Coordinates of C-alpha atoms and ligand atoms in Angstrom, one line a residue:
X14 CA -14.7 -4.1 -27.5
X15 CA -16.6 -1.9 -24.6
X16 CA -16.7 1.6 -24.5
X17 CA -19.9 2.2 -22.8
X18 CA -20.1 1.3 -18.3
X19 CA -22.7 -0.9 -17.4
X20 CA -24.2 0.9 -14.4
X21 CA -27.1 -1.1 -14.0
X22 CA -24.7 -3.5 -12.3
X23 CA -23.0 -3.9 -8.9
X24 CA -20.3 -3.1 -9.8
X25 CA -20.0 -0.8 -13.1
X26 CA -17.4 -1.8 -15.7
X27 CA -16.6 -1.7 -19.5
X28 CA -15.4 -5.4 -19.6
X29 CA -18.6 -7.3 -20.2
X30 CA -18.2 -8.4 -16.7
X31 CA -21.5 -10.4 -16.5
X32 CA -20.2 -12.5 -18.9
X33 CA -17.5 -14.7 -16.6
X34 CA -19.9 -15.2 -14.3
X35 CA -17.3 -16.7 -12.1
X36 CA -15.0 -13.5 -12.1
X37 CA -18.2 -11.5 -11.5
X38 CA -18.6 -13.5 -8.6
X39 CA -15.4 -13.5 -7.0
X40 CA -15.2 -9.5 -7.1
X41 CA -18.5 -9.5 -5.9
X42 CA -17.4 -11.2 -3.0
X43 CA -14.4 -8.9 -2.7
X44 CA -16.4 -5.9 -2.9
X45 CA -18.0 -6.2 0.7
X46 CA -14.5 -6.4 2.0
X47 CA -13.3 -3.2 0.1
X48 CA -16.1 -1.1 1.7
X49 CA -15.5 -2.4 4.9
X50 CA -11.9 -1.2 4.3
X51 CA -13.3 2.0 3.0
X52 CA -15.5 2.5 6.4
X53 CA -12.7 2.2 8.7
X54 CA -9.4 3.1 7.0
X55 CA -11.0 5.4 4.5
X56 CA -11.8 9.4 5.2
X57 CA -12.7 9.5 9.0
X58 CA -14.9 12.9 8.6
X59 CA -18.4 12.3 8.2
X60 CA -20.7 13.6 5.6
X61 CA -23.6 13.5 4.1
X62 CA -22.6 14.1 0.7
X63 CA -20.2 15.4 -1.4
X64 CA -19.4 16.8 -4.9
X65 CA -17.5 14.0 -6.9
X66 CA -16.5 13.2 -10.3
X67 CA -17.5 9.9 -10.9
X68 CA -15.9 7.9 -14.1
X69 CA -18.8 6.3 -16.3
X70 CA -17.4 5.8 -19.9
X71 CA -13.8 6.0 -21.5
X72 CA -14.1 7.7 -24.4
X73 CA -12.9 10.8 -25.4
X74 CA -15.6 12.9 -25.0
X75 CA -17.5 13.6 -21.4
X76 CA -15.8 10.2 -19.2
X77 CA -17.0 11.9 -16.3
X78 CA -20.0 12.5 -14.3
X79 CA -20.1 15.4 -11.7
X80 CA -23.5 14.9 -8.5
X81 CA -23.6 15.3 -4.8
X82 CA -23.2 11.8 -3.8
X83 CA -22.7 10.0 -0.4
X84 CA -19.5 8.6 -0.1
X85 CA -20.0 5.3 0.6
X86 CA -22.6 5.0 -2.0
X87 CA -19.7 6.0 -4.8
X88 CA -19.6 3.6 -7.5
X89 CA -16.2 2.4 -7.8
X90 CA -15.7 1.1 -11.1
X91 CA -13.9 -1.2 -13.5
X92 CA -12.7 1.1 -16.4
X93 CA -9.8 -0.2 -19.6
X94 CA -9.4 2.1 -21.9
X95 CA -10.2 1.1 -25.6
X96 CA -8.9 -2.0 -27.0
X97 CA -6.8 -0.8 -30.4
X98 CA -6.9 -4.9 -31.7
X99 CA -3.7 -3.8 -34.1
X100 CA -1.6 -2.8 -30.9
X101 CA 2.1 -4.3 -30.8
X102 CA 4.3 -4.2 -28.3
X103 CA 7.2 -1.3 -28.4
X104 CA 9.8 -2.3 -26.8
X105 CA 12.2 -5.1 -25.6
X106 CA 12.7 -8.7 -27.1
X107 CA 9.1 -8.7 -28.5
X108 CA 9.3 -5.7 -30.1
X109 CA 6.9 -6.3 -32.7
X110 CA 4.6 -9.1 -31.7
X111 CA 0.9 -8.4 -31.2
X112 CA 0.1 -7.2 -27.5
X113 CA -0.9 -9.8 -25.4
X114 CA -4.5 -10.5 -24.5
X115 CA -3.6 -13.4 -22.0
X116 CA -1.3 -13.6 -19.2
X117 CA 1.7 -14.3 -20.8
X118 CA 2.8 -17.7 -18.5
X119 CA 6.6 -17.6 -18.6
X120 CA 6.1 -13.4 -16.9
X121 CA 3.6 -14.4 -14.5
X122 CA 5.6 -13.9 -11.2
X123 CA 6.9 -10.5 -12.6
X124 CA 3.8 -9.3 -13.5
X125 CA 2.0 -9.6 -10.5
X126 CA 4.8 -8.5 -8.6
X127 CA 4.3 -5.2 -10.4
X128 CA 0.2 -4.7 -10.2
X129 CA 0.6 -5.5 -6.6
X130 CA 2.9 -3.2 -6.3
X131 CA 0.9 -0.4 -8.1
X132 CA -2.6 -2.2 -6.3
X133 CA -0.1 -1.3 -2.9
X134 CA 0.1 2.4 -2.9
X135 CA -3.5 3.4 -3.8
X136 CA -5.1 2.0 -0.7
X137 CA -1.8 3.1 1.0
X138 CA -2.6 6.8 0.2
X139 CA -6.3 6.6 1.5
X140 CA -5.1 5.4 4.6
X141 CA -2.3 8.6 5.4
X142 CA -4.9 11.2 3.8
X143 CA -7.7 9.6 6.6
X144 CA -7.8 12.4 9.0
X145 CA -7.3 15.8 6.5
X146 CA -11.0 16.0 6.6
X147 CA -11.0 17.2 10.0
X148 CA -8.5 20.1 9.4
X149 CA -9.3 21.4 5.9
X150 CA -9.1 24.7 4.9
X151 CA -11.9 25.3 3.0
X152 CA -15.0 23.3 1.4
X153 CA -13.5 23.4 -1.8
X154 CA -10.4 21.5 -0.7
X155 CA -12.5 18.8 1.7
X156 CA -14.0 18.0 -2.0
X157 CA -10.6 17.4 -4.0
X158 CA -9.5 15.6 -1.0
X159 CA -12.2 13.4 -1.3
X160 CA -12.1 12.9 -4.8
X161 CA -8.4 12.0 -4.7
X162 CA -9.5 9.7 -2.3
X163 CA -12.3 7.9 -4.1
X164 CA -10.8 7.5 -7.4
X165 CA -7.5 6.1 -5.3
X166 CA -10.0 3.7 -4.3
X167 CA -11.1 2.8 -8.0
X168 CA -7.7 2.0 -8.9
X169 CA -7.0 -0.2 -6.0
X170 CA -10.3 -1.5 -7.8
X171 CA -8.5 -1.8 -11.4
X172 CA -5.2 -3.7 -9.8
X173 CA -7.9 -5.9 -8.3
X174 CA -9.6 -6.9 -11.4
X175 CA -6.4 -7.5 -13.3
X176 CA -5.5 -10.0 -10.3
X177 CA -8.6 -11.7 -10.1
X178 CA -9.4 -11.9 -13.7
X179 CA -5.9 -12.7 -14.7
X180 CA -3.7 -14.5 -11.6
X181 CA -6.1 -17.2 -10.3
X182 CA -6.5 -18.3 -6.4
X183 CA -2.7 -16.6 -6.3
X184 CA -3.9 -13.1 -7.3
X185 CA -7.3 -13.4 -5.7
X186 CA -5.0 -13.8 -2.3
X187 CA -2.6 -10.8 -3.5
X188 CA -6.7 -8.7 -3.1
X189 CA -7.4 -9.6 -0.3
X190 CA -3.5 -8.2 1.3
X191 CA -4.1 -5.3 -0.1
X192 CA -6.6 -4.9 2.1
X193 CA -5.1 -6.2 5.3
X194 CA -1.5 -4.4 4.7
X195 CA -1.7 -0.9 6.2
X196 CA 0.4 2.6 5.8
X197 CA 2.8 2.8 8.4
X198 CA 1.7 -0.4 10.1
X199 CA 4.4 -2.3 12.2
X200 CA 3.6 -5.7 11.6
X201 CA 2.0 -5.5 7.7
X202 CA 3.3 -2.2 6.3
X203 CA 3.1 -0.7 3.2
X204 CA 5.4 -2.3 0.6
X205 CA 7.0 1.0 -1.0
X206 CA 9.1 3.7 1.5
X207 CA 6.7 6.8 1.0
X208 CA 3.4 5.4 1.9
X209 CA 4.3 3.9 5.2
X210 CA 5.5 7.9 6.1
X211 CA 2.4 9.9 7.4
X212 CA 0.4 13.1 5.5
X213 CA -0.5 14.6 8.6
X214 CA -1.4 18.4 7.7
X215 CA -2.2 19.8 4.2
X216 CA 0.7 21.1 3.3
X217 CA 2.0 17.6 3.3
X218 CA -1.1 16.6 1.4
X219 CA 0.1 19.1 -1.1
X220 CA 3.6 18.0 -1.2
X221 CA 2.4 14.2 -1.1
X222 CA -0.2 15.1 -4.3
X223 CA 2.9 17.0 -5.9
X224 CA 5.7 14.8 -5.7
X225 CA 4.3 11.1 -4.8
X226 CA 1.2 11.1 -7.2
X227 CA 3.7 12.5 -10.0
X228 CA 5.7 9.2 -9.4
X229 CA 2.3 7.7 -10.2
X230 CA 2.2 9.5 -13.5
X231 CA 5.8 8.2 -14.6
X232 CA 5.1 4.8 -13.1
X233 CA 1.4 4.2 -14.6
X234 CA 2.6 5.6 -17.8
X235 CA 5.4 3.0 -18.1
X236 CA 3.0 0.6 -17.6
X237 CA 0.8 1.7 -20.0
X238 CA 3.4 0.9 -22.8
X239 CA 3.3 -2.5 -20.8
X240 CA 2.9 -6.1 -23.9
X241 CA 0.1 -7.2 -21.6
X242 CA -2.3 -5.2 -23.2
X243 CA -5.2 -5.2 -19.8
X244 CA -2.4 -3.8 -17.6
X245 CA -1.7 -1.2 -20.5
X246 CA -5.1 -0.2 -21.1
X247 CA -6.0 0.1 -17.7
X248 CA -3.3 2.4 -16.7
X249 CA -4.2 4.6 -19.7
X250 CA -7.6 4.8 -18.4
X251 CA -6.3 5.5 -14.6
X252 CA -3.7 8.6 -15.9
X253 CA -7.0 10.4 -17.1
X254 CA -7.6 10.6 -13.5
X255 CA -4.5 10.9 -12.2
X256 CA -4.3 14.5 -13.9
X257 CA -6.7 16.1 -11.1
X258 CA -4.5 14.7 -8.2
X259 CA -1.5 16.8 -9.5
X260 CA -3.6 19.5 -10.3
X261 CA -4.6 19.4 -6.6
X262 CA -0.6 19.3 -5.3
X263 CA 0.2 22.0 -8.1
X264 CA -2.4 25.0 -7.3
X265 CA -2.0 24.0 -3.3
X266 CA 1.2 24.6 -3.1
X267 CA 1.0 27.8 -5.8
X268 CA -1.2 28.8 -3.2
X269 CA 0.4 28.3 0.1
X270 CA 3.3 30.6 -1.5
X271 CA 0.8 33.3 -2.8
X272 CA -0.1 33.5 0.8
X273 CA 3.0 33.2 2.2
X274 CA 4.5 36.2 -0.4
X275 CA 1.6 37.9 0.2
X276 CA 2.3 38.5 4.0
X277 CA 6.2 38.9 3.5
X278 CA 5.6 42.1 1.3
X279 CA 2.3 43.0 3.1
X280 CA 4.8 42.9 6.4
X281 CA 8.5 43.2 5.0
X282 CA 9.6 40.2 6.8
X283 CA 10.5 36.3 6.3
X284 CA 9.1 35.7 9.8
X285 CA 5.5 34.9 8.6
X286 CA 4.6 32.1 11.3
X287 CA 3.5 35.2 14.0
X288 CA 1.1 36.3 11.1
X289 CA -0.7 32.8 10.8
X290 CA 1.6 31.3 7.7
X291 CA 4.1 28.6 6.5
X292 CA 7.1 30.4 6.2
X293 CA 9.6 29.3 2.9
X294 CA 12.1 28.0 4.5
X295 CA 9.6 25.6 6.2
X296 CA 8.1 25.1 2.7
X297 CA 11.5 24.1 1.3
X298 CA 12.2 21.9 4.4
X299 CA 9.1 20.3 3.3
X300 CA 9.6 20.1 -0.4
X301 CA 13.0 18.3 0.9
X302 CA 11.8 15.7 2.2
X303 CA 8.9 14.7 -0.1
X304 CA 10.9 15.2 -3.6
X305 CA 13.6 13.1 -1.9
X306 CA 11.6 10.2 -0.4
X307 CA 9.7 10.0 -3.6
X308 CA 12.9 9.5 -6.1
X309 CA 13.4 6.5 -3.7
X310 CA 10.2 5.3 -5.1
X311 CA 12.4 4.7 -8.6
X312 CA 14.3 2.3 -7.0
X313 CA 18.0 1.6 -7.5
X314 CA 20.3 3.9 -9.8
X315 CA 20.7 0.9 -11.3
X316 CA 18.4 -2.3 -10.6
X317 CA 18.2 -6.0 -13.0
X318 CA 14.6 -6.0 -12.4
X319 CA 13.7 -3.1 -14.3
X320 CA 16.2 -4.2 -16.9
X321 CA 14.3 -7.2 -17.0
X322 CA 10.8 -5.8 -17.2
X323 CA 11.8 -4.0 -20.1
X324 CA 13.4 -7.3 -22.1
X325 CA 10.2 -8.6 -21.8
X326 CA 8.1 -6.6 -22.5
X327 CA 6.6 -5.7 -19.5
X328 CA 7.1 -2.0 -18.6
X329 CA 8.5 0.0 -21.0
X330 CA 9.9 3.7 -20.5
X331 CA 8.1 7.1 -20.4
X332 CA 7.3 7.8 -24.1
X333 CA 8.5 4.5 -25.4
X334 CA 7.1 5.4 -28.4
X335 CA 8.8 8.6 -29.7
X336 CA 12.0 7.6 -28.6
X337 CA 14.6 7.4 -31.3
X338 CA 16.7 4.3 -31.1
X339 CA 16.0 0.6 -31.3
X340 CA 13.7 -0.2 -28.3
X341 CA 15.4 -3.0 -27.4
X342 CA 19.0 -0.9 -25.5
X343 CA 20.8 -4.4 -26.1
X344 CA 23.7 -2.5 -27.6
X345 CA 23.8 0.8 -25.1
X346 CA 24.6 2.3 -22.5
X347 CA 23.9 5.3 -20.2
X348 CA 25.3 7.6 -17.7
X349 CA 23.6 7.4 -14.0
X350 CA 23.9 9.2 -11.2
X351 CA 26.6 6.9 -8.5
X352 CA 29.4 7.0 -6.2
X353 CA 32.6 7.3 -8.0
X354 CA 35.0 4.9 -7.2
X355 CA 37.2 7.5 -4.5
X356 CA 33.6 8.5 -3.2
X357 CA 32.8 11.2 -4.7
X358 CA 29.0 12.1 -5.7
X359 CA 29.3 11.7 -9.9
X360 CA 28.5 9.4 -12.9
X361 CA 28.8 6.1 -13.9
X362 CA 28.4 4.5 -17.3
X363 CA 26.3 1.4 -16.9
X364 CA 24.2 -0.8 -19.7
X365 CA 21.4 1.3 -20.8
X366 CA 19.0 -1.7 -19.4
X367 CA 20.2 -1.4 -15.8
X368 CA 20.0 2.3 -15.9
X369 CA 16.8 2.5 -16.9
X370 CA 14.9 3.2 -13.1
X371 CA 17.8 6.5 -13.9
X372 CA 15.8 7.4 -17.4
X373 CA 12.7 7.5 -15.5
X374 CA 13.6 9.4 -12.3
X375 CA 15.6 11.9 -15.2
X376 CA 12.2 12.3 -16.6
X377 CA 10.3 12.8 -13.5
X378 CA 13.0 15.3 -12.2
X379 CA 12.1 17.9 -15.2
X380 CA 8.8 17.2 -14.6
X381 CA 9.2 18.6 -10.7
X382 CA 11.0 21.6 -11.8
X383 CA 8.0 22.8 -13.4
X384 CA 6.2 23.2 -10.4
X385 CA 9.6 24.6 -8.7
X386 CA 9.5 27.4 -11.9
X387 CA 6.0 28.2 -11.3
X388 CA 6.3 28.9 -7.4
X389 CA 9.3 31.1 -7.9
X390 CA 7.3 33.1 -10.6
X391 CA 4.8 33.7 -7.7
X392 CA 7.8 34.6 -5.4
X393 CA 9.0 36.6 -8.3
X394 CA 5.9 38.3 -9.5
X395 CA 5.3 39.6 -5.7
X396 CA 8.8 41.2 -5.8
X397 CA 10.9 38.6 -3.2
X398 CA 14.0 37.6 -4.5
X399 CA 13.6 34.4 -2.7
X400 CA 13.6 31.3 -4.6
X401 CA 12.0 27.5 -4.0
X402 CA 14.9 24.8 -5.4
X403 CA 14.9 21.0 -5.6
X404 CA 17.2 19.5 -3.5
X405 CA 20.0 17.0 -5.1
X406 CA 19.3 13.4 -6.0
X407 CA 21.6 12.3 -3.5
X408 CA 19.9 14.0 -0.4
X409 CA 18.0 12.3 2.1
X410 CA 18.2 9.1 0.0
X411 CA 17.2 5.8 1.5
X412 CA 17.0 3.7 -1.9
X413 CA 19.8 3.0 -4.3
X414 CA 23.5 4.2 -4.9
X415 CA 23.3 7.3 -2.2
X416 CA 21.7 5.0 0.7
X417 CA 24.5 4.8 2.4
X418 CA 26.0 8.3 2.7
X419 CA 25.0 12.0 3.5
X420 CA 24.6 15.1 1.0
X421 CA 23.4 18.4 1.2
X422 CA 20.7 19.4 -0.8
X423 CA 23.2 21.1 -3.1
X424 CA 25.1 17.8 -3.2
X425 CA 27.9 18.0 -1.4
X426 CA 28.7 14.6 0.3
X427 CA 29.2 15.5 4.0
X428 CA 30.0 13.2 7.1
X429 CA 27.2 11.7 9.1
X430 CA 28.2 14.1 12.0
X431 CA 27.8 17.0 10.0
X432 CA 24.5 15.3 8.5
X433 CA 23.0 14.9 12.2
X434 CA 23.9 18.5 13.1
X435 CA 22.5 20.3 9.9
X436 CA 19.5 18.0 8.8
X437 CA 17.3 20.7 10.8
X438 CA 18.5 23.2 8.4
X439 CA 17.0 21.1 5.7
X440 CA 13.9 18.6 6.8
X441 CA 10.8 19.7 8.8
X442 CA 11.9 19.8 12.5
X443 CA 9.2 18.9 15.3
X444 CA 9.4 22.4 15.7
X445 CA 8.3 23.4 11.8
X446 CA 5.9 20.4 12.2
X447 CA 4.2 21.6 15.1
X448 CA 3.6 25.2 13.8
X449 CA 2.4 24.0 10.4
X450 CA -0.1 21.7 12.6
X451 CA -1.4 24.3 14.6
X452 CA -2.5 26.3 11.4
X453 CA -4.4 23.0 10.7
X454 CA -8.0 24.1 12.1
X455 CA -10.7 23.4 9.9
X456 CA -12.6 25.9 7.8
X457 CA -15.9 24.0 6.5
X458 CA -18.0 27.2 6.0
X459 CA -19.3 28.0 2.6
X460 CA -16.9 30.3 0.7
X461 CA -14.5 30.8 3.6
X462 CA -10.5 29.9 3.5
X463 CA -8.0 29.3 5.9
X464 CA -5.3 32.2 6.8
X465 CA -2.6 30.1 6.0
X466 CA -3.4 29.3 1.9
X467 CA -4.9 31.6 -0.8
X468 CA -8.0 30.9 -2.1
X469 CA -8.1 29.2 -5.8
X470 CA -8.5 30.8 -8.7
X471 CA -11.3 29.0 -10.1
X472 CA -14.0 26.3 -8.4
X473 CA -14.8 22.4 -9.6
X474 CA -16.4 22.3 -12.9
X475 CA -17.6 25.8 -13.6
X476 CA -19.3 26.1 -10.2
X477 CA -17.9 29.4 -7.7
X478 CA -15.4 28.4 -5.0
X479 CA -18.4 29.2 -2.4
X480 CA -20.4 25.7 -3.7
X481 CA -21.8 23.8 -1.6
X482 CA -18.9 21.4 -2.3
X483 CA -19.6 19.4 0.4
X484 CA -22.5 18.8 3.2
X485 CA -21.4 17.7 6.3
X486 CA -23.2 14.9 8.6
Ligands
BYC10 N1 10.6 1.2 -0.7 O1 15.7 -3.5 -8.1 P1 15.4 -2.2 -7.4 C1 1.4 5.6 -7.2 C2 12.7 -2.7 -3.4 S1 3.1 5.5 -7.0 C3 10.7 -0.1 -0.4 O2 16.2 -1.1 -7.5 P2 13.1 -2.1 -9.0 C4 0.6 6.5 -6.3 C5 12.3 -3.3 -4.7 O3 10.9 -3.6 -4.7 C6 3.6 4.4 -8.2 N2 11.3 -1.0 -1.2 O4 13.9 -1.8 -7.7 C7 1.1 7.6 -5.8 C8 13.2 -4.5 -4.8 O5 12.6 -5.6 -4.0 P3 12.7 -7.1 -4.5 C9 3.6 2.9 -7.8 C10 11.8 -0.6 -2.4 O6 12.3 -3.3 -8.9 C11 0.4 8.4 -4.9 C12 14.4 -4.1 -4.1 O7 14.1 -2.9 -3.3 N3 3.9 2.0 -8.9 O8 0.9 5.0 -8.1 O9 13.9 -1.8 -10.2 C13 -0.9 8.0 -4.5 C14 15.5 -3.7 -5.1 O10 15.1 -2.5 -5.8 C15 11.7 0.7 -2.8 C16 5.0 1.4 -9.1 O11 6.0 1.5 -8.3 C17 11.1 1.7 -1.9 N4 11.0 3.0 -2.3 O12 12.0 -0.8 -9.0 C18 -1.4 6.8 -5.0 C19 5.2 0.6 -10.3 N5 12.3 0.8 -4.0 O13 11.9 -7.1 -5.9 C20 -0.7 6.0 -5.9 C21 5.5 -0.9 -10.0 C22 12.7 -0.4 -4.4 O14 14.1 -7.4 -4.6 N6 6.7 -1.1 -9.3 N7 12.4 -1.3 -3.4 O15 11.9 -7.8 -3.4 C23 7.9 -1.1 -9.9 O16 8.0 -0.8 -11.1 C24 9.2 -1.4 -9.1 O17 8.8 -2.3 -8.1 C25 9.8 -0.2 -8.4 C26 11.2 -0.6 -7.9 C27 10.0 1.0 -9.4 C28 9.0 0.3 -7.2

């Protein structure tokens, strides 16, 4: 058991790497490819350094390091939380067994099929965040940009080393595609809906970091209750950093509505866009469409797979733990969101295995209404009587039991007619998407913010928001 990184190494990790000198090897040989990656579908700006939190140990107390560094010369690592050797697994037909230490043979296909899906999106999100740098709106947020960005890169590294260290010449092949599939490509896209869609302005950053990284949290934290005790130790260790990317979405978006308030009392009038802003209705079009294109990322209402997963052991649900019933759901069963049988937008009692992509999206949902609670204090607080709302779980769906019909955001089914005439009212038109765009012009002076967002309350790590967050090249 490892706590401490080895940074005298190529590539820093808690695992005793330079012991399997053949694993060492093959990720050394991956690495080169990874940086080449990072060089042309990584951050586009150029710099000469910037302010970054680097991981360099796991335990509880100071995990992070905070320097100017180039990024290109960031040191990626290889970080599992630490091994608790009287573990057992939670959940599903195992309940009970000690947590596995080797790849359990007879889950083989499933589990890959799971890290390469995780391993999919954190490259993905790299590749749609490329060109922020070029339009940020202050120093302060080029640097959590960036350091969204590198630690996305470190855990495309951790899905890597579970594949190589775990799934043979199969999972060393899985790597190397997660390099060559791209976000939004035509001919090797993305595997998951939402990072094949572009980030092409901040706000959507925001919204992305918000919503889409939050169905990281859920999704990393059910596979940290995961029997295979790498894949669950490494997740643990990659929700430490995960807490900064929604911090990021959270206070940018709290901010974009301070601003915008700010200039609808300051002028008595909704019409903020003359006045350099992102009006709300704008911002709810865009809160639309990223809540609702990241519940897709649950999958189906109802799905066998995750059922499965959970049987064996292999991703468990959010708090698994202090949940009070028998782990195993053999017996139960569990209301989830479906088409009734005249057509209607309601219920339907399933097994409590199928529905368990439902639990998780349930969980996720409350989770998403804090933010919406916070942003309507701010409306609140300035006086407006306007209010931010999450749409329904049936709008704008793609994936599972609503793919196939229309709703409002108040969820109301509607015919596709209606759909086509009123989805300006409720997702970003070219119109709202050109406006926010042409607020995107970059402010990368020391201590000076864009029009269009209000400055944060507090810097990086005790230091002023006028740091030196970042040099440019
Ligand atoms: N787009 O049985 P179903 C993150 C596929 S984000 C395209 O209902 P299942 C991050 C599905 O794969 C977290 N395809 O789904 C955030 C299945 O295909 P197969 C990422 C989709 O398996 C920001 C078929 O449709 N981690 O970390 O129960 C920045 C039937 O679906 C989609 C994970 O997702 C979609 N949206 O659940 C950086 C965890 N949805 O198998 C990082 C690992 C479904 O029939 N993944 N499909 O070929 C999983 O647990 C599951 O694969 C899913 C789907 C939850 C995604």
């Amino acid at each position: 058991m490892t706590t401490t990184a080895d940074y005298t190494e190529k590539i820093p990790n808690n695992v005793d790497l330079h012991e399997d000198r053949r694993l060492q090897r093959a990720l050394e040989s991956w690495q080169p490819n990874f940086l080449s990656w990072w060089e042309s579908m990584g951050p586009s700006l150029p710099t000469a350094d910037v302010y970054l939190r680097t991981a360099v140990n796991v335990g509880r107390e100071g995990w992070a390091h905070f320097g100017h560094v180039a990024m290109h010369d960031y040191r990626w690592g290889i970080f599992l939380a630490e091994r608790d050797p009287a573990r057992r697994i939670a959940f599903g037909e195992h309940k009970g067994e000690p947590a596995w230490q080797k790849l359990p043979g007879e889950y083989r296909a499933d589990l890959q099929r799971l890290i390469v899906v995780q391993g999919d999106t954190e490259p993905a999100s790299v590749e749609q965040q490329r060109n922020l740098g070029a339009t940020a709106p202050s120093l302060y947020d080029l640097r959590n940009l960036f350091q969204v960005n590198v630690e996305e890169g470190r855990h495309l590294w951790a899905m890597v080393y579970l594949l190589h260290a775990f799934f043979g010449r199969e999972g060393r092949e899985e790597a190397e595609e997660l390099l060559h599939r791209h976000s939004g490509s035509e001919d090797a896209p993305r595997i998951l809906g939402a990072f094949n869609e572009e980030t092409p302005d901040w706000l959507s950053f925001f919204m992305f970091t918000y919503f889409t990284d939050r169905d990281g949290k859920y999704q990393l934290g059910t596979l940290k209750e995961s029997g295979f005790d790498p894949l669950s130790r490494t997740c643990e260790f990659m929700l430490k950093e995960e807490a900064h990317h929604m911090f990021v979405g959270t206070t940018g978006i709290d901010r974009v509505v301070e601003r915008t308030a700010q200039l609808m009392v300051e002028h008595d009038t909704d019409e903020v866009a003359p006045r350099g802003a992102i009006p709300l209705d704008v911002l709810q079009k865009y809160l639309n469409f990223h809540h609702s294109v990241s519940l897709d990322l649950f999958g189906g209402e109802t799905s066998t797979n995750v059922a499965n997963y959970f049987t064996a052991g292999l991703k468990g649900r959010w708090s698994e733990e202090r949940r009070r019933d028998d782990h195993k759901l053999t017996n139960d069963s569990i209301m989830v969101d479906a088409l009734t049988e005249d057509g209607q937008i309601g219920q339907a009692e399933v097994a409590a295995l199928a529905g368990l992509n439902t639990d998780l999206r349930r969980e996720y949902i409350s989770d998403c209404q804090n933010g919406v609670n916070r942003w309507n204090r701010i409306l609140a607080g300035a006086g407006l009587p306007q209010r931010l709302r999450l749409p329904h779980v049936a709008f704008n769906r793609k994936v599972g039991a609503f793919a196939g019909i229309e709703a409002a955001p108040d969820g109301e089914r509607i015919p596709a007619a209606e759909w086509r005439r009123r989805k300006r009212e409720w997702l970003p038109t070219d119109v709202d998407k050109t406006h926010v765009r042409s607020l995107m012009r970059p402010v990368h002076e020391r201590g000076k913010i864009a029009a269009w967002i209000a400055p944060p309350r507090n810097g990086i790590n005790g230091k002023p928001f006028d740091y030196e967050y970042v040099h440019l090249a």
